[in-house]
XYZ file of C-alpha atoms in Angstrom:
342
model
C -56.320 -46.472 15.417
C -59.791 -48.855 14.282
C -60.350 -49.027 10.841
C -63.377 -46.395 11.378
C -60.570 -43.230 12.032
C -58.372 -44.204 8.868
C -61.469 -43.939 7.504
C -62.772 -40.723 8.702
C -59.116 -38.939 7.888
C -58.731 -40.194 5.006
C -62.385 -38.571 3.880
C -61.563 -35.578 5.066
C -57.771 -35.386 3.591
C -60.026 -36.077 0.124
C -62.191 -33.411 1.184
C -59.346 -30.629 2.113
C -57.509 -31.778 -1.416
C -60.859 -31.943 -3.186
C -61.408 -27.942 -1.819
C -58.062 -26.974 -2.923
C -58.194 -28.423 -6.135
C -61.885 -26.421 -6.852
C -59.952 -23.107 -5.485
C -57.157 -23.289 -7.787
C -59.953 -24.150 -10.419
C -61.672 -21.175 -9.501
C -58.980 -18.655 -9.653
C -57.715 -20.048 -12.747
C -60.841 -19.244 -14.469
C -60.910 -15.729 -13.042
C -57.509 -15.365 -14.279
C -58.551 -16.321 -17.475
C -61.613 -14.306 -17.494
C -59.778 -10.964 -16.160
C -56.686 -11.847 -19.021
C -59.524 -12.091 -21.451
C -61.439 -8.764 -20.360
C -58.132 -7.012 -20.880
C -57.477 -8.329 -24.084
C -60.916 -7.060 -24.506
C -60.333 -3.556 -23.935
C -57.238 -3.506 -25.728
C -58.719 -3.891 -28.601
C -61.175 -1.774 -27.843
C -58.456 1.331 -27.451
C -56.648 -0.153 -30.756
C -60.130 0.293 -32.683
C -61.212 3.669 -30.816
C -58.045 4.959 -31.687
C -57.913 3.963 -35.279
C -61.249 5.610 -35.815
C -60.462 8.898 -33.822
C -57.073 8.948 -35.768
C -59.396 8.631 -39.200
C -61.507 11.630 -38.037
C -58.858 13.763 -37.024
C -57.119 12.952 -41.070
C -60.317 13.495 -42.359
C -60.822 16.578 -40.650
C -57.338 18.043 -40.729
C -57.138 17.629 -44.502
C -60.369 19.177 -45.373
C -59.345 22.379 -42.885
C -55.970 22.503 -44.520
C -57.946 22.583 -48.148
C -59.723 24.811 -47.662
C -56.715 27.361 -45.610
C -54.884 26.791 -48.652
C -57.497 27.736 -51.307
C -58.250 30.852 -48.959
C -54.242 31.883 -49.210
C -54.315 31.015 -52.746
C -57.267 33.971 -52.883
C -54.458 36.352 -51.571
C -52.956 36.717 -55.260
C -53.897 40.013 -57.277
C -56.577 40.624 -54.722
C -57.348 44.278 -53.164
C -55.173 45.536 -49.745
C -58.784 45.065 -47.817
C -59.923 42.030 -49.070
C -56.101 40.484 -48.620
C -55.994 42.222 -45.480
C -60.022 40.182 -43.848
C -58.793 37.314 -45.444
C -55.135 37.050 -43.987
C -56.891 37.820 -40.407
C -59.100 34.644 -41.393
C -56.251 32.930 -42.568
C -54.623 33.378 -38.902
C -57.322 32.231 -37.035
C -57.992 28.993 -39.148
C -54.153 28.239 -38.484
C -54.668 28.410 -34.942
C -57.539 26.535 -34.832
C -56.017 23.853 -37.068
C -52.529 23.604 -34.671
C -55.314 23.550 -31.486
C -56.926 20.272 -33.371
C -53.355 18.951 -33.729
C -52.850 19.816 -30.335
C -55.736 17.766 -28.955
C -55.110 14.948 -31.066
C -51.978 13.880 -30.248
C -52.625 11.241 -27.386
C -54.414 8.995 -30.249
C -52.273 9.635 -33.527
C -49.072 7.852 -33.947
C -45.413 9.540 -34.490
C -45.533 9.401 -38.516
C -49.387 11.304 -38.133
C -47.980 13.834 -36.155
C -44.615 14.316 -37.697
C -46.951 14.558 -41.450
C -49.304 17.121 -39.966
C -46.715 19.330 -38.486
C -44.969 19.510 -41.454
C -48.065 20.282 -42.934
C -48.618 23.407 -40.833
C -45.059 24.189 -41.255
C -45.737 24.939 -45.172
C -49.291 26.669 -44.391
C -47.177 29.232 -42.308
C -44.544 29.792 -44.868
C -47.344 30.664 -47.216
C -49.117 32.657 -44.782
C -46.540 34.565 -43.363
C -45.436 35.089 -47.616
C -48.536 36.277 -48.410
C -48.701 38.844 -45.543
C -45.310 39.659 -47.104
C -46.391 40.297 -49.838
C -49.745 42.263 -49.132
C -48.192 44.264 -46.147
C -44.381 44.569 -46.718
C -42.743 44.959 -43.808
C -40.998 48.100 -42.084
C -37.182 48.758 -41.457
C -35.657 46.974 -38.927
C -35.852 48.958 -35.650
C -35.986 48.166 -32.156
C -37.430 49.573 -29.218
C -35.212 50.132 -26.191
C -35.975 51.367 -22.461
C -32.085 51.865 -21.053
C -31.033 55.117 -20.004
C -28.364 55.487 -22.470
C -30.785 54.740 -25.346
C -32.882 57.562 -24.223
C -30.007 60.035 -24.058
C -28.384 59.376 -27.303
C -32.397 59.517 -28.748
C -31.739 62.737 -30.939
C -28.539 61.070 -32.871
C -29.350 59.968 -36.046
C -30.116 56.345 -36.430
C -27.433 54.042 -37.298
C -27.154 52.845 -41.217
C -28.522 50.096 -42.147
C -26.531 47.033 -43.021
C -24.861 46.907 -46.168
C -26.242 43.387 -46.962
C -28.472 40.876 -45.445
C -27.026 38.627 -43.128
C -26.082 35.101 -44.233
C -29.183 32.096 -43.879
C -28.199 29.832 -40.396
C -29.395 26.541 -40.509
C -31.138 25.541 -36.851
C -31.820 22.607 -36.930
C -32.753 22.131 -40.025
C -34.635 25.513 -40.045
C -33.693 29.082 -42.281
C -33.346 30.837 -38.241
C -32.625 34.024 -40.946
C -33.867 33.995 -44.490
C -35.738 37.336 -42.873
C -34.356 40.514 -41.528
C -33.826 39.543 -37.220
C -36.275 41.098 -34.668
C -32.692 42.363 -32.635
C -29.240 41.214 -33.684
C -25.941 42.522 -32.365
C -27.094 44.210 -29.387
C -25.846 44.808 -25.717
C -26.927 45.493 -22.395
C -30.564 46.454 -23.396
C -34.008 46.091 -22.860
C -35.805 45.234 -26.163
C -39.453 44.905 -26.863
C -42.015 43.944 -29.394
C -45.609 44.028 -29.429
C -48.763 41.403 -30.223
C -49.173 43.471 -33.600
C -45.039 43.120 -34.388
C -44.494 39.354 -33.962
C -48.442 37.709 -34.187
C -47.902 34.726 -36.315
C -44.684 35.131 -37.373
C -41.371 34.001 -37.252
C -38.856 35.755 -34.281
C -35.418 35.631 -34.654
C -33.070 36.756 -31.833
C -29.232 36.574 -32.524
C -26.034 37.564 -31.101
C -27.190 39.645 -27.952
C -25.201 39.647 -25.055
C -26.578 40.701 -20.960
C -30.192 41.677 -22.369
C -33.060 41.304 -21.869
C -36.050 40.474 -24.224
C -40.499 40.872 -23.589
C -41.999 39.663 -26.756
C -45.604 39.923 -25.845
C -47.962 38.171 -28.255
C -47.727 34.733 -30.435
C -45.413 34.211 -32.980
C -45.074 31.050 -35.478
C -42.307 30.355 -34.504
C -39.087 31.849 -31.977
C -35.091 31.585 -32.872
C -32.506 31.948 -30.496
C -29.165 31.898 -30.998
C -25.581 33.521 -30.161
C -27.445 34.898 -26.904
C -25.125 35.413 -23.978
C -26.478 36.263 -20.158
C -29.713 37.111 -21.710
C -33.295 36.859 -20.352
C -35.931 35.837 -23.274
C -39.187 35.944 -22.037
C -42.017 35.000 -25.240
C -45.612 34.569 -25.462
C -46.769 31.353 -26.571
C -44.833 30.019 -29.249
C -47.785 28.301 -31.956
C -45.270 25.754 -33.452
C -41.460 25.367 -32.301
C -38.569 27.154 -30.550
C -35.450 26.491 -31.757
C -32.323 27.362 -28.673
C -28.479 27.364 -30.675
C -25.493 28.665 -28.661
C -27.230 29.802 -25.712
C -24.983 30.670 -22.438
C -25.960 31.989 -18.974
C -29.308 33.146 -19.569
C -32.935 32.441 -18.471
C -35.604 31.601 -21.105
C -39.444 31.527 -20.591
C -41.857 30.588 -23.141
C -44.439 28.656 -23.795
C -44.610 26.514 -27.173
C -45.781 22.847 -29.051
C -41.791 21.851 -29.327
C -38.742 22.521 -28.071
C -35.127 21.880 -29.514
C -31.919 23.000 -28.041
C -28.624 22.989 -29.303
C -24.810 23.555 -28.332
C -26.298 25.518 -24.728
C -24.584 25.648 -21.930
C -25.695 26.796 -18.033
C -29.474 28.390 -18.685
C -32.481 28.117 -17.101
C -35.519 27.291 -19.295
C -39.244 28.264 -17.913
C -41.073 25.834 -20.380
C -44.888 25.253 -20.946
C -44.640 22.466 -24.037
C -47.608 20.339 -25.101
C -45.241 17.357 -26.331
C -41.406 16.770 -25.368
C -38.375 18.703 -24.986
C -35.310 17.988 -26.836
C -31.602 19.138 -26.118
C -28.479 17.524 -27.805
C -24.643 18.756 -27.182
C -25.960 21.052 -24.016
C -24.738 20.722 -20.556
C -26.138 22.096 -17.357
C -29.539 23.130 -18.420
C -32.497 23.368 -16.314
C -36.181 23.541 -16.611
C -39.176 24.900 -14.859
C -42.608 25.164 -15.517
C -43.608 28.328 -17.310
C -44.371 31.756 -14.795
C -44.312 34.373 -16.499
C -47.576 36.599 -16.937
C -48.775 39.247 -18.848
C -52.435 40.764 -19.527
C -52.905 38.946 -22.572
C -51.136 35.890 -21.905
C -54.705 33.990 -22.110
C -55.774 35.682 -25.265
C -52.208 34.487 -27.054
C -52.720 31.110 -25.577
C -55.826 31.060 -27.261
C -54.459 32.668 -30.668
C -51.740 30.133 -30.756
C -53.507 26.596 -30.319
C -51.730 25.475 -27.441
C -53.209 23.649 -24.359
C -52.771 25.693 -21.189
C -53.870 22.502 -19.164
C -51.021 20.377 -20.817
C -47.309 21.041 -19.755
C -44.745 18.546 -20.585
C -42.275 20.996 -19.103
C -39.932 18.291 -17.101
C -40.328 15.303 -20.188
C -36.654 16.128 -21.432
C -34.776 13.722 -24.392
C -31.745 14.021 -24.377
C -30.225 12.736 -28.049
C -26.886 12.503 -26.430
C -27.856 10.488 -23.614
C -29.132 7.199 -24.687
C -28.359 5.053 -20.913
C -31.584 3.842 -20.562
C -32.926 4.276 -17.084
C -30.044 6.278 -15.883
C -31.196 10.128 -15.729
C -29.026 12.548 -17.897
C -26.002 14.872 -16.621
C -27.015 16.992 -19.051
C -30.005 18.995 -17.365
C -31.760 19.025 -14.512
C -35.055 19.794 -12.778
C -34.858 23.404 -10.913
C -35.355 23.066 -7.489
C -38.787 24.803 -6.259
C -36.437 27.164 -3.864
C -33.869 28.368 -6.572
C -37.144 29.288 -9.459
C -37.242 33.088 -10.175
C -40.664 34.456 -9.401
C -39.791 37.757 -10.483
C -39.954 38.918 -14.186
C -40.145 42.743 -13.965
C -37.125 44.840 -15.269
């Protein structure tokens, strides 16, 4: 090889290195430029977030201000006046749960943890004010079975001799008020929009019944049910599950927590995350039932049709990172009852 090929190769080995060298130079800048557009945006999100969370404060305080003053109106005041404002009162709590509903992809846990306890107290006073201006009836219920229309000219059984004892649920008086249906068998119970709107439902110790509660309470209680089938219109706040066995739930609702249940199906529409602890062998499904005014309770209860965290399940007695829980299960499409009529 003359002196004029070493040359020549070893130009254009300089050239090949001298390409590879500005390529590497290249995509380290775009690197650099993409890490730094991302960093970008991040902070973006960080500061969009911080000032949506501020409005959403800002806003949920001066709501809750003024709900409160308006229930504070409720004292000494006239049946009508108590009566339009109480009807207000409603409305601005569902509206104020529907803001807390939309929010919650931008506020962090303490926000949302401060403004649901928030609504929790609103709805005490609410539902004591209503108490208070509208006492409530006797405790009945309604019942379609055969037998209960037969025996319908015996005199109604006595009342109990005292109020049953408070049961904590998690954390929750489940009965510092009369229950909807307690003690009952093999029936088909019912209450209207106008006996459980905005209120708080308490179901306990029923055994192979089942339950329509058409309309949207506060909140809904279950607990000492046994091969039952609960079906509920949308649930404003929580539901609270205790000592279910063998039985099929459906409900819509903002939280779910389930306790000491064993084999049931739940048919869940929830706009944040599910929560069992000491169950085994529950399963979920999105939400199916319907009923004429399902839309028109959505709307009264604040809840987000369009958001269903039905199959986002924490498990408190699972904590195996990564490794799905025994506990419950997704229902598969084939084995889903489609069927809700009696």
């Amino acid at each position: 090889m003359d002196a004029a090929e070493e040359i020549s190769k070893a130009e254009e080995f300089s050239d090949k290195n001298a390409s590879k060298i500005h390529e590497r130079i290249v995509k380290r800048q775009q690197l650099l430029a993409e890490g730094a557009e991302r960093r970008k945006e991040a902070r973006q999100k960080q500061t969009v977030a911080g000032e949506s969370s501020e409005v959403f404060l800002e806003a949920f305080n001066a709501e809750r201000a003024g709900l409160e003053q308006l229930l504070s109106g409720c004292l000494g005041a006239e049946r009508t006046a108590v009566t339009r404002d109480l009807e207000q009162a409603a409305a601005k709590m569902a509206e104020l749960q529907k803001l807390l509903n939309d929010s919650m992809m931008f506020l962090n846990q303490y926000e949302i943890r401060v403004a649901q306890s928030a609504l929790q107290k609103l709805q005490a006073s609410l539902s004591e004010s209503r108490e208070q201006a509208m006492p409530k009836k006797k405790f009945t219920f309604r019942s379609r079975s055969k037998a209960a229309e037969k025996d319908s000219a015996a005199p109604p059984a006595a009342p109990p001799a005292a109020p049953p004892a408070v049961t904590e649920v998690d954390g929750a008086a489940a009965s510092s008020q009369q229950p909807d249906f307690s003690n009952i068998s093999d029936q088909l119970l019912e209450k209207t929009s106008e006996e459980i709107q905005s209120r708080d439902v308490l179901l306990t110790h029923l055994t192979n019944c089942k339950v329509r509660l058409y309309g949207s309470p506060s909140t809904l209680h279950l607990k000492h049910l046994h091969g039952c089938e609960v079906l509920c219109g949308p649930v404003a706040t929580s539901v609270f599950v205790d000592h279910c066995t063998n039985s099929v739930l459906a409900f819509p609702c903002q939280q779910l927590r389930t306790h000491n249940t064993s084999d049931t199906q739940v048919y869940l529409h929830v706009t944040s995350r599910a929560i069992i602890e000491d169950c085994r062998g529950v399963g979920f499904a999105p939400f199916s039932w319907s009923y004429p005014t399902l839309d028109q309770d959505f709307s009264a209860s604040g809840l987000d049709p369009n958001r269903n965290n039905w199959s986002q399940v924490d498990d408190f007695n699972w904590l195996a990172a990564g490794t799905p829980s025994p506990n419950w299960t997704v229902i598969p499409e084939a084995d889903r009852k489609t069927t809700w009529d009696p």
